[in-house]
Short mmCIF file of C-alpha atoms in Angstrom, two decimals:
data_model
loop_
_atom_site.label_atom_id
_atom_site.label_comp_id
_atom_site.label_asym_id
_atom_site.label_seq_id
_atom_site.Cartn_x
_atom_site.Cartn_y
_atom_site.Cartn_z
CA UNK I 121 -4.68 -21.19 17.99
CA UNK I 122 -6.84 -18.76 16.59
CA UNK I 123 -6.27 -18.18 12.70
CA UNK I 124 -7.41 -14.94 11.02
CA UNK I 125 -5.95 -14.71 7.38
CA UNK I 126 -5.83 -11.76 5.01
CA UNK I 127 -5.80 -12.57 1.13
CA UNK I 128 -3.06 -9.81 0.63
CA UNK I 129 -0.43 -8.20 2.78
CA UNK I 130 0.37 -5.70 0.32
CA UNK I 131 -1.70 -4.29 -2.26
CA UNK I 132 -1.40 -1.41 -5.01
CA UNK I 133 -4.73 -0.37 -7.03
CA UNK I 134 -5.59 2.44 -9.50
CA UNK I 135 -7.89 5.08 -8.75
CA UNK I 136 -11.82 4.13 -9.51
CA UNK I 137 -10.95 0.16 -9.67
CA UNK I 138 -12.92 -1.92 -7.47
CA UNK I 139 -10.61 -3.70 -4.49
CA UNK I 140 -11.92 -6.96 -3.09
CA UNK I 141 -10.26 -7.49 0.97
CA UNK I 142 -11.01 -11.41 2.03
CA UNK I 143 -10.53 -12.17 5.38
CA UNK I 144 -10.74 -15.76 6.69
CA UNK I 145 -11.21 -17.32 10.14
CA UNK I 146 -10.90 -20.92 11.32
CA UNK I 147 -12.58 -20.76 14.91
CA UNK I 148 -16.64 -20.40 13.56
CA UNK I 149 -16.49 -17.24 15.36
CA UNK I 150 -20.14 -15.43 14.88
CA UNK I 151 -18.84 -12.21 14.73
CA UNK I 152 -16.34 -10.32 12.38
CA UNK I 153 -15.02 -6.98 12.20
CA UNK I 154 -13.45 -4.43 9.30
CA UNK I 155 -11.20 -1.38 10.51
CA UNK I 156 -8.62 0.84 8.99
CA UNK I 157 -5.81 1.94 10.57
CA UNK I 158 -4.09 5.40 10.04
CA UNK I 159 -1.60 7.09 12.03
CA UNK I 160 -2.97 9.18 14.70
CA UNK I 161 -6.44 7.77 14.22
CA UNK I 162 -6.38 4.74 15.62
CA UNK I 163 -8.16 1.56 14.54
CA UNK I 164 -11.78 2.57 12.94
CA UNK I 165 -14.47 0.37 12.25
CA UNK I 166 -15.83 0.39 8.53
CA UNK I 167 -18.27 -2.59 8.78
CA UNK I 168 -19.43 -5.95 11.26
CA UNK I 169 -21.17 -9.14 11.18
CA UNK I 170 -22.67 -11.09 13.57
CA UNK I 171 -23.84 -13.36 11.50
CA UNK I 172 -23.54 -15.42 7.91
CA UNK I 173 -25.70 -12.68 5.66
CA UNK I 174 -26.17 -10.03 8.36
CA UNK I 175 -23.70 -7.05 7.90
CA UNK I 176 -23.80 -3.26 10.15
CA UNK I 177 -22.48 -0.27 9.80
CA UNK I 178 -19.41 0.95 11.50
CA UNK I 179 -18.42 4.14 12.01
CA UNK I 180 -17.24 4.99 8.87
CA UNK I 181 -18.80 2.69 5.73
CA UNK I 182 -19.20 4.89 3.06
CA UNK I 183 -17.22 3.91 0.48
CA UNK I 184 -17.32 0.29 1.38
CA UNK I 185 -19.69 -2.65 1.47
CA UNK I 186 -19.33 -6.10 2.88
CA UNK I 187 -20.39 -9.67 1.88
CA UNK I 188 -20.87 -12.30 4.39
CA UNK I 189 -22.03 -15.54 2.34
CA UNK I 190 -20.01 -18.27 4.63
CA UNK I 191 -19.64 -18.14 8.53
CA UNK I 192 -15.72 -18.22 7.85
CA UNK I 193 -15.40 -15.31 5.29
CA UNK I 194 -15.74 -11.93 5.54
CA UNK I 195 -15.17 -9.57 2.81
CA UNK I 196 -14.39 -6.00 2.15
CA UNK I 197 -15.18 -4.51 -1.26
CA UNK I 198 -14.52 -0.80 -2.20
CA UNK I 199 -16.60 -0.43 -4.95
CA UNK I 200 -13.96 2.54 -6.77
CA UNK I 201 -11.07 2.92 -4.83
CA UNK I 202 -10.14 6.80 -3.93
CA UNK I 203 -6.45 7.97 -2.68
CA UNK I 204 -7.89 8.62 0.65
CA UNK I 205 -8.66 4.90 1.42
CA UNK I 206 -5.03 4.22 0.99
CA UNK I 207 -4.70 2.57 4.47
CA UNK I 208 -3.59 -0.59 6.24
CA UNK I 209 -6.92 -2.65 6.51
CA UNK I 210 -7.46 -4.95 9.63
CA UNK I 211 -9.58 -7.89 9.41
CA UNK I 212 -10.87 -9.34 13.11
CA UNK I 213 -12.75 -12.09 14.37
CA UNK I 214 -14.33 -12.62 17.89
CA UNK I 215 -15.51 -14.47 20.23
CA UNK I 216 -17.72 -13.63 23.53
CA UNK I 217 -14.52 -12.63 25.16
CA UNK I 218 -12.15 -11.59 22.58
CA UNK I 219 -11.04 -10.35 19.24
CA UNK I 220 -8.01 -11.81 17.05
CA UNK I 221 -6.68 -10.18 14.21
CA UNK I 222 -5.48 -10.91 10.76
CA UNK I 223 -2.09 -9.33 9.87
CA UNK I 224 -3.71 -6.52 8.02
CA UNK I 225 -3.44 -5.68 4.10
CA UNK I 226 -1.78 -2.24 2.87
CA UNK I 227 -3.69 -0.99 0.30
CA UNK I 228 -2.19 1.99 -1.91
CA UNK I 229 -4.38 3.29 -3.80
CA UNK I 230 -2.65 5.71 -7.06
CA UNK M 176 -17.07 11.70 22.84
CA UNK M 177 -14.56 8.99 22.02
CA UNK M 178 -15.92 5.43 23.86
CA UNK M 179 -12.11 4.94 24.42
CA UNK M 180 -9.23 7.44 25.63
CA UNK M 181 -5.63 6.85 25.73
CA UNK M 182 -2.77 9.39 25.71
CA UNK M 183 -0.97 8.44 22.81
CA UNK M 184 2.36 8.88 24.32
CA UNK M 185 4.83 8.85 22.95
CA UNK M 186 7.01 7.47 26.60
CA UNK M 187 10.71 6.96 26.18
CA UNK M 188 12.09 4.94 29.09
CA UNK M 189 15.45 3.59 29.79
CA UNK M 190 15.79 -0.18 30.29
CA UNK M 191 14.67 -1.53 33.82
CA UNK M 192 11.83 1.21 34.19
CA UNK M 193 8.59 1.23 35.74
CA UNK M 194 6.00 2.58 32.99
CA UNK M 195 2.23 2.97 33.10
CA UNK M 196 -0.19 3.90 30.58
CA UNK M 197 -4.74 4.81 31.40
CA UNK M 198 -6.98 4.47 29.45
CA UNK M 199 -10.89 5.56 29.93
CA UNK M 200 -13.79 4.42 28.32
CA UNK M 201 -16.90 5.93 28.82
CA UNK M 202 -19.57 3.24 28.51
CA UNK M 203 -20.94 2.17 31.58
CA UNK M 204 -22.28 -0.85 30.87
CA UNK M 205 -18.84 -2.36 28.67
CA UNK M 206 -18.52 -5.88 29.97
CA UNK M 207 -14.65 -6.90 29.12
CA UNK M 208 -11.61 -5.16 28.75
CA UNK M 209 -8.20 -6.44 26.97
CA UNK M 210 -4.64 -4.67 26.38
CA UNK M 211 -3.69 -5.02 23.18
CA UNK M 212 0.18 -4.68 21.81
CA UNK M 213 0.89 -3.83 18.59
CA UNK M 214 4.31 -4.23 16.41
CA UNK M 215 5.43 -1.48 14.11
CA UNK M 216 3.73 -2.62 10.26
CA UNK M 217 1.85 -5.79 12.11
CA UNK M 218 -1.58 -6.76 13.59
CA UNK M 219 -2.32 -5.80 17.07
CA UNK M 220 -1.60 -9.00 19.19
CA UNK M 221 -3.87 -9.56 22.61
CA UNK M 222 -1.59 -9.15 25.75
CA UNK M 223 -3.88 -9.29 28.21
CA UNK M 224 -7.51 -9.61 29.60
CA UNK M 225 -8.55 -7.18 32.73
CA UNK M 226 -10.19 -8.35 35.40
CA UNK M 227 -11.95 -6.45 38.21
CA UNK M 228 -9.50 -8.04 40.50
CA UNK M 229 -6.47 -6.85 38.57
CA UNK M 230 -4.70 -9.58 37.16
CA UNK M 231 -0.87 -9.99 36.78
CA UNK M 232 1.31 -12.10 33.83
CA UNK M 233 4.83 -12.06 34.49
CA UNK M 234 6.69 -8.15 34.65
CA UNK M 235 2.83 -6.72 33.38
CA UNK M 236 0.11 -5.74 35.87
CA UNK M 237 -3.55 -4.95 34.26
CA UNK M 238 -5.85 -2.87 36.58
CA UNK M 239 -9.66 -2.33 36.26
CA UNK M 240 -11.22 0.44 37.73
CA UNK M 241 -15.35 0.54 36.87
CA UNK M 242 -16.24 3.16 39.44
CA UNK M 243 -14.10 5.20 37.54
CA UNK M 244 -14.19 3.42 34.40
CA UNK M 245 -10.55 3.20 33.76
CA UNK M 246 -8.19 0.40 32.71
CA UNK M 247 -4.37 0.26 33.39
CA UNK M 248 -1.08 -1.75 32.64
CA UNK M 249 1.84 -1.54 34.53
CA UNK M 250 5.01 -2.60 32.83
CA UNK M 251 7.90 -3.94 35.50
CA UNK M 252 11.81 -4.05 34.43
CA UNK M 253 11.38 -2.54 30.90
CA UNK M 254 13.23 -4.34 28.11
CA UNK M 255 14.06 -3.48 24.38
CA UNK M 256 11.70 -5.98 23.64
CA UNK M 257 8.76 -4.07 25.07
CA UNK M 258 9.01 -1.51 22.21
CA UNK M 259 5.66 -1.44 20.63
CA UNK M 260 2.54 0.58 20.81
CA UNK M 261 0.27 -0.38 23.33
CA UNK M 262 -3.74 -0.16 22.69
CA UNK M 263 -6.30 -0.61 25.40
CA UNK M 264 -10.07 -2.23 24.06
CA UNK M 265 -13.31 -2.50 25.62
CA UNK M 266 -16.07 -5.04 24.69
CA UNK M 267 -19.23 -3.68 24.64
CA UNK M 268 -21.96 -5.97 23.18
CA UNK M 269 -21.25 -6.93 20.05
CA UNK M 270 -18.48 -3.87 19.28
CA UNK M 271 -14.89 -3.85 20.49
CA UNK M 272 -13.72 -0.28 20.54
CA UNK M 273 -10.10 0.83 20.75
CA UNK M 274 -7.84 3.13 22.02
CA UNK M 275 -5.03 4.93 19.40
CA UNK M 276 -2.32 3.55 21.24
CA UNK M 277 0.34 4.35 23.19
CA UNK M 278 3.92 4.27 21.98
CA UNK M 279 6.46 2.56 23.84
CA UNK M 280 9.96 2.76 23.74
CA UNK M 281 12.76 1.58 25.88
CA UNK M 282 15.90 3.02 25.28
CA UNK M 283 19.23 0.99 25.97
#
């Protein structure tokens, strides 16, 4: 089975502290994927990466930045967390054909 | 305009129902399409490819239509169990791109 994991499943930060969001997969998937979730919005894509050093832009990076330094890990760093990316944050991987998630970290940001 | 549509719902159905949820997408060239359900405060699970010929697992039917580039799932015999929110995706090169979901719940 597919294995995405998620460092946290619950996180509380301070306003203006930088947040660091690992996200783990055991299949060598290629590609990896960063959304939030928030009601009525649907799942939206911060950042991707096809590939160990490559990142792009999703729809809605600012705010965010992403390290890719091993095939396996992905990473999601808000650089100084604002109330407004308090969120439940979705880590995927994919193959060709499909996309697995990890169960997600709530971040609350104060 | 969104590259995926889905009426978020919500649909309240008694047990033993018939229920059907659409979604559109409006990339032509999107190459795979998947339902998705999703668990209240967990990760959206895969349910189901789509396949041009419609495919069929158990009480759920999954229809793609590319002429009119719209994806369906047909849920048979509603149980309590099928309470969840229910989000359509569509590959499309590298990018997956998802619906907001539709909420599902059957009511005893």
């Amino acid at each position: 089975d597919v294995k995405v994991t998620q460092s946290s499943r619950y996180l509380v930060k301070r306003t203006g502290e930088k947040v660091f969001l690992e996200c783990v997969q055991d299949m060598d998937h290629e590609n990896m994927f960063w959304y939030r979730q928030d009601p009525g919005l649907g799942l939206r894509l911060i950042y991707f990466s096809y590939d160990v050093k490559m990142k792009e832009k999703g729809d809605i990076p600012e705010g965010y930045s992403v390290s890719r330094e091993k095939k396996e890990r992905f990473s999601l760093i808000l650089e100084s967390a604002s109330t407004n990316q308090t969120s439940m944050y979705l880590c995927a991987s994919s193959s060709i054909t499909e996309q697995f998630f990890g169960p997600g970290t709530r971040l609350t940001v104060l | 305009r969104k590259e995926v549509e889905q009426d978020p719902g919500p649909f309240n159905v008694p047990e033993g129902a018939t229920v059907a949820f659409n979604c559109t997408y409006s990339n032509s060239a999107s190459q795979s399409f998947f339902w998705y359900r999703q668990d209240c405060r967990k990760e959206p699970k895969l349910l189901m490819s789509v396949y041009s010929s419609g495919n069929e697992d158990g009480r759920f039917t999954a229809q793609l239509n590319r002429a009119s580039q719209y994806i369906s799932l047909l849920i048979r015999d509603s149980k309590l169990s099928d309470s969840a929110t229910y989000l359509c995706a569509v590959n499309t090169g590298n990018q997956f791109y998802f619906g907001t979901g539709t909420s599902l719940t059957v009511i005893p």
